[in-house]
Structures are given as C-alpha cells and as structure tokens.
PDB file of C-alpha atoms in Angstrom:
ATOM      1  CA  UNK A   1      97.013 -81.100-216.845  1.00 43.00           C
ATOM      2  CA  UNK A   2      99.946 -82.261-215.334  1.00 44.00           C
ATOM      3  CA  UNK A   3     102.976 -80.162-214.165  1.00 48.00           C
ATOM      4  CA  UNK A   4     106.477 -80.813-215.577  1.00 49.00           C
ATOM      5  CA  UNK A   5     109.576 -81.325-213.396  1.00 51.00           C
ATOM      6  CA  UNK A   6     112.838 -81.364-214.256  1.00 51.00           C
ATOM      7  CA  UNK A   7     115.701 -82.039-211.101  1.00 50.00           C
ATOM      8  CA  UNK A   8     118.189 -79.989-211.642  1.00 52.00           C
ATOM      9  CA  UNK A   9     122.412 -80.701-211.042  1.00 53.00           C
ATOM     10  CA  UNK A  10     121.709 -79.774-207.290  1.00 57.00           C
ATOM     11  CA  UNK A  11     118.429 -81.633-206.550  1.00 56.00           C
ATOM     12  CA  UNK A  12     116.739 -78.789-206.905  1.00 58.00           C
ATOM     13  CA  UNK A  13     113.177 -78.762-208.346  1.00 58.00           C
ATOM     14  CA  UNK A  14     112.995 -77.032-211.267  1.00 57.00           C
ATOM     15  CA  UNK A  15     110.152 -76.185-214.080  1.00 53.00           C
ATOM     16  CA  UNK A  16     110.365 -77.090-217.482  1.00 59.00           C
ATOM     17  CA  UNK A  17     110.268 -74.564-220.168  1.00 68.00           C
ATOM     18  CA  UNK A  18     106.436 -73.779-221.131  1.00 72.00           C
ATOM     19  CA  UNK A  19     103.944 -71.105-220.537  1.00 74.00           C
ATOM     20  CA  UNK A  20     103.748 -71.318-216.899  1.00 77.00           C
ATOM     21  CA  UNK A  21     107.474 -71.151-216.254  1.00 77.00           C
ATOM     22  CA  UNK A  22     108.563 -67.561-215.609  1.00 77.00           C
ATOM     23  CA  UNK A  23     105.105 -67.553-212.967  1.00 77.00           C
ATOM     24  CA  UNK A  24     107.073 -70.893-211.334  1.00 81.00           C
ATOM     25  CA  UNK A  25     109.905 -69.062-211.251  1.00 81.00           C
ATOM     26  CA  UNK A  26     109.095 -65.838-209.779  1.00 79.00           C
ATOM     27  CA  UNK A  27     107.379 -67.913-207.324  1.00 80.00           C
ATOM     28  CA  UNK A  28     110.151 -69.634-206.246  1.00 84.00           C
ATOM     29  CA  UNK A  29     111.849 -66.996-206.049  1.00 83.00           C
ATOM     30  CA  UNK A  30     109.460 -64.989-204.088  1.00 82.00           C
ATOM     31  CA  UNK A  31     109.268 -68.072-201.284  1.00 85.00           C
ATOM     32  CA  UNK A  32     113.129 -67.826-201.011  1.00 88.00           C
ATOM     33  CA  UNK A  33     112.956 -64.167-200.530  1.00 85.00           C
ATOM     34  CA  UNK A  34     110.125 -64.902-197.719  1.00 86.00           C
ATOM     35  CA  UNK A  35     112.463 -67.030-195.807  1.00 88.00           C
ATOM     36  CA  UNK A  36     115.313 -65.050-195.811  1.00 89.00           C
ATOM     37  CA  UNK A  37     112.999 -62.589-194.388  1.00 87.00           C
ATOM     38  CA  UNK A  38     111.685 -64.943-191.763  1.00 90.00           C
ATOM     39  CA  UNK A  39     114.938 -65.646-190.920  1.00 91.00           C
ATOM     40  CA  UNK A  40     115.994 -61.860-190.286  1.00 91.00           C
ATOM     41  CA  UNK A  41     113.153 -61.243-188.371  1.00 93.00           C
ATOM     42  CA  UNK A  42     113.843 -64.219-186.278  1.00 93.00           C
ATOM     43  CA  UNK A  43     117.289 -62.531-185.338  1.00 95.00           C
ATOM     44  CA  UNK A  44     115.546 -58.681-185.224  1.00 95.00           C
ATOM     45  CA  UNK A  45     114.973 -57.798-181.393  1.00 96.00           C
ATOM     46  CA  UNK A  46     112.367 -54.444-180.823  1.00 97.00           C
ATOM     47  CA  UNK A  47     112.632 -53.823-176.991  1.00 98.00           C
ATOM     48  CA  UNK A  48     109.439 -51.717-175.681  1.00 98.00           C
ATOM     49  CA  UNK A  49     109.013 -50.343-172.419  1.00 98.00           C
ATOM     50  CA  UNK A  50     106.118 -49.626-169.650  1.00 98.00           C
ATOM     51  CA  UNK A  51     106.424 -47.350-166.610  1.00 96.00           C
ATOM     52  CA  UNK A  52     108.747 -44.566-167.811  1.00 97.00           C
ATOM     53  CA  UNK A  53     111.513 -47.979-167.921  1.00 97.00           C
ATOM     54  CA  UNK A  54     109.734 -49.693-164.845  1.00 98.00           C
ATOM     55  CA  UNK A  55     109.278 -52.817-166.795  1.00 98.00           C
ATOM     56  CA  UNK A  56     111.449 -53.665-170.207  1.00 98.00           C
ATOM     57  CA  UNK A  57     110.504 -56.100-172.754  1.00 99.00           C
ATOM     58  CA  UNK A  58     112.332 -57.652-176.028  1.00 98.00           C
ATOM     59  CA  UNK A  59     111.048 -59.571-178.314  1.00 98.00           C
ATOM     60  CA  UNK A  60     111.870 -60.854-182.150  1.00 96.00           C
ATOM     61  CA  UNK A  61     110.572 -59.770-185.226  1.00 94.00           C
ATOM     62  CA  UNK A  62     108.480 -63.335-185.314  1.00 94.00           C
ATOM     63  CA  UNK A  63     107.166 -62.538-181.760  1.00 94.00           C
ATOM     64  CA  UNK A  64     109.241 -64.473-179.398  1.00 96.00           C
ATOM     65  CA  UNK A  65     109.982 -62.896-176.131  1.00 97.00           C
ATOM     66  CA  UNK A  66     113.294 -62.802-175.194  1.00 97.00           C
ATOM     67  CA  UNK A  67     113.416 -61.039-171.986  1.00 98.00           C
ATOM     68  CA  UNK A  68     111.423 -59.202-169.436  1.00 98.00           C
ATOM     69  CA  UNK A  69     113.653 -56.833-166.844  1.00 98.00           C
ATOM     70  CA  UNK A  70     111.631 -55.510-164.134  1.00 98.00           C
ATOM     71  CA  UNK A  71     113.102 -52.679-161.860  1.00 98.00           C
ATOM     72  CA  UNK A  72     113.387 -53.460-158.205  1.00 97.00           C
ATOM     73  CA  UNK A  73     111.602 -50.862-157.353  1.00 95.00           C
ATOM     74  CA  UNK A  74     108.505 -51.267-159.069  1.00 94.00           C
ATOM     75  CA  UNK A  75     107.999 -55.042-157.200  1.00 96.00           C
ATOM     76  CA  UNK A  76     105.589 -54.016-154.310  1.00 95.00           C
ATOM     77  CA  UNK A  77     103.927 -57.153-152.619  1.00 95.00           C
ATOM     78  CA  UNK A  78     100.976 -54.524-151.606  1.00 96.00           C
ATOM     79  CA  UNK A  79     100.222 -53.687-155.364  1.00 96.00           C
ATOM     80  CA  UNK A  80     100.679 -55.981-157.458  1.00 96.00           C
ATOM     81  CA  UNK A  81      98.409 -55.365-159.666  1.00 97.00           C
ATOM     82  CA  UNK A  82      99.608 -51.866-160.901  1.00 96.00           C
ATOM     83  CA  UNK A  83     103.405 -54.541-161.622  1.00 97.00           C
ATOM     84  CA  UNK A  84     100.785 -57.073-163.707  1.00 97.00           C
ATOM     85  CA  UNK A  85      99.236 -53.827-165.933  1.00 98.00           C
ATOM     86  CA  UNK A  86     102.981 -52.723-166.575  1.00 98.00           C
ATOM     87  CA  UNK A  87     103.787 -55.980-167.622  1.00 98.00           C
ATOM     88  CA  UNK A  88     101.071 -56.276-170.010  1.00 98.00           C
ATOM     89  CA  UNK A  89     101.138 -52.646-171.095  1.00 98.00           C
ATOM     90  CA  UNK A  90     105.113 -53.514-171.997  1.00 98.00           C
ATOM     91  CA  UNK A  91     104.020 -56.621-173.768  1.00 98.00           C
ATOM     92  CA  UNK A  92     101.235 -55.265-175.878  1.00 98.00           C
ATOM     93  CA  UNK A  93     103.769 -52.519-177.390  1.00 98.00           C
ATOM     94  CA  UNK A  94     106.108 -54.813-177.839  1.00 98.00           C
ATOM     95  CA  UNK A  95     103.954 -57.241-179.866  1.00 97.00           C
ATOM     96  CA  UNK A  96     102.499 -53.600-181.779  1.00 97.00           C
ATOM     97  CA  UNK A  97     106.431 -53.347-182.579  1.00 97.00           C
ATOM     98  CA  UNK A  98     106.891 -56.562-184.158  1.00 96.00           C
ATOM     99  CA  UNK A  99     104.221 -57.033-186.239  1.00 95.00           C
ATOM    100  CA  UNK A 100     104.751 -53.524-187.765  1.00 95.00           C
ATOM    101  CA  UNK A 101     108.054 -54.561-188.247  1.00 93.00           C
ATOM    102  CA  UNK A 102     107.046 -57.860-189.791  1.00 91.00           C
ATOM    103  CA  UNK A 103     104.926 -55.838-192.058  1.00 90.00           C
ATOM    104  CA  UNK A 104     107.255 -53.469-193.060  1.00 90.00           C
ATOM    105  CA  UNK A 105     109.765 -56.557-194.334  1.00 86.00           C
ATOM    106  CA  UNK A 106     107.262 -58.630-195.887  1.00 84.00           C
ATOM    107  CA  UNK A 107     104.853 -56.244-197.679  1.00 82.00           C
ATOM    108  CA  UNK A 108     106.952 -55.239-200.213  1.00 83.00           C
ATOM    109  CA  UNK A 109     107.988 -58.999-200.770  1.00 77.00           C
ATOM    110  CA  UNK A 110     104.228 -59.569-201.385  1.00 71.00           C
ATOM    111  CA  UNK A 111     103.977 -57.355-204.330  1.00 69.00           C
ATOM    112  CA  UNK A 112     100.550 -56.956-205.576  1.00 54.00           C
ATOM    113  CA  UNK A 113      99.294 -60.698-204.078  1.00 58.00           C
ATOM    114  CA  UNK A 114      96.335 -59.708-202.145  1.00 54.00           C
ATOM    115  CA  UNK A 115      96.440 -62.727-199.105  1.00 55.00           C
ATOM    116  CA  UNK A 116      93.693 -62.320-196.244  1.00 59.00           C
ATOM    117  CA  UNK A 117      95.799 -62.189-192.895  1.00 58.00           C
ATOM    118  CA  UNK A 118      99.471 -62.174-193.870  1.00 54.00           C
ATOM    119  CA  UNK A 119      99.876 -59.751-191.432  1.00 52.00           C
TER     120      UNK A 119
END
C-alpha cells in the first residue's frame, strides 16, 4: 500500500483525503508543536547553584551550558578538590532542572503515545 501525496500551494506535503488522513494530520501537527517546543526550550535558561552561591551554573532547556560563575573566594589552590565537587554538584542540579523542565513542555505534547526514553 502506497501513501498518497498531494503538494500543496506552499510546497508543503500534504495527505490526500482517505482513511488515514486525520492520523497524518494530527501527526503533523503534533511534530510542529514539538519543534516549537524545542525551540523554546532552546531559549529557556534554569540557573542552579552549589555552595550556598559559591559556584553558579545556567544552562538551556535542551541542556547547553551557558555559563559557570565561580566566586573568588571559593578558588583555593590548596583544595581544589572541594571547587571540582561544587562544580559538579552545580552541574548535576542544573541538568535535574532541565530535563524536568523538558518534561514538563513535552509531556503533554505527547498525549497518550507511550515512546521508551523521550525523556
């Protein structure tokens, strides 16, 4: 069985009328709504912080750091360490943040589609 396609004024694909059409639709509709999303959580910053504000991380709603601000002094050459597990501590929340904030957007986009790993 072969799909029908139909180009519409705009180039856009679109499906002819039959039994499978309003599913297309909704489908298409769905994947425009995902990429808006995408899009807003590409410009969504959640900032987390380590240290009672020692060390400072944002990053986007699709996980890409933007910044990490380190007060001065926090930066001892004798424990450096204790500076790497505030780091990591920040980073860790940060990346919590995100992904419950990519899972708040995009759940209710997914409806009732049960897909292993989407979030």
């Amino acid at each position: 069985m072969s799909r029908r396609l139909a180009v519409g004024s705009k180039g856009k694909r679109r499906f002819k009328k039959g039994p499978q059409a309003p599913r297309m639709r909704q489908l298409e509709q769905l994947q425009r709504q995902m990429s808006d999303a995408q899009d807003s959580l590409a410009e969504t910053t959640v900032t987390a912080t380590a240290g009672g504000g020692a060390v400072t991380i944002e990053m986007t709603g699709t996980q890409e750091l933007r910044s990490i601000k380190i007060k001065p002094e926090v930066v001892d050459p004798e424990d450096v360490e204790m500076l790497e597990d505030l780091v990591m501590a920040a980073f860790k929340e940060a990346q919590t943040k995100s992904r419950q904030l990519a899972a708040e957007r995009l759940t209710p986009l997914a409806g009732g589609l049960d897909i292993p790993g989407l979030f």
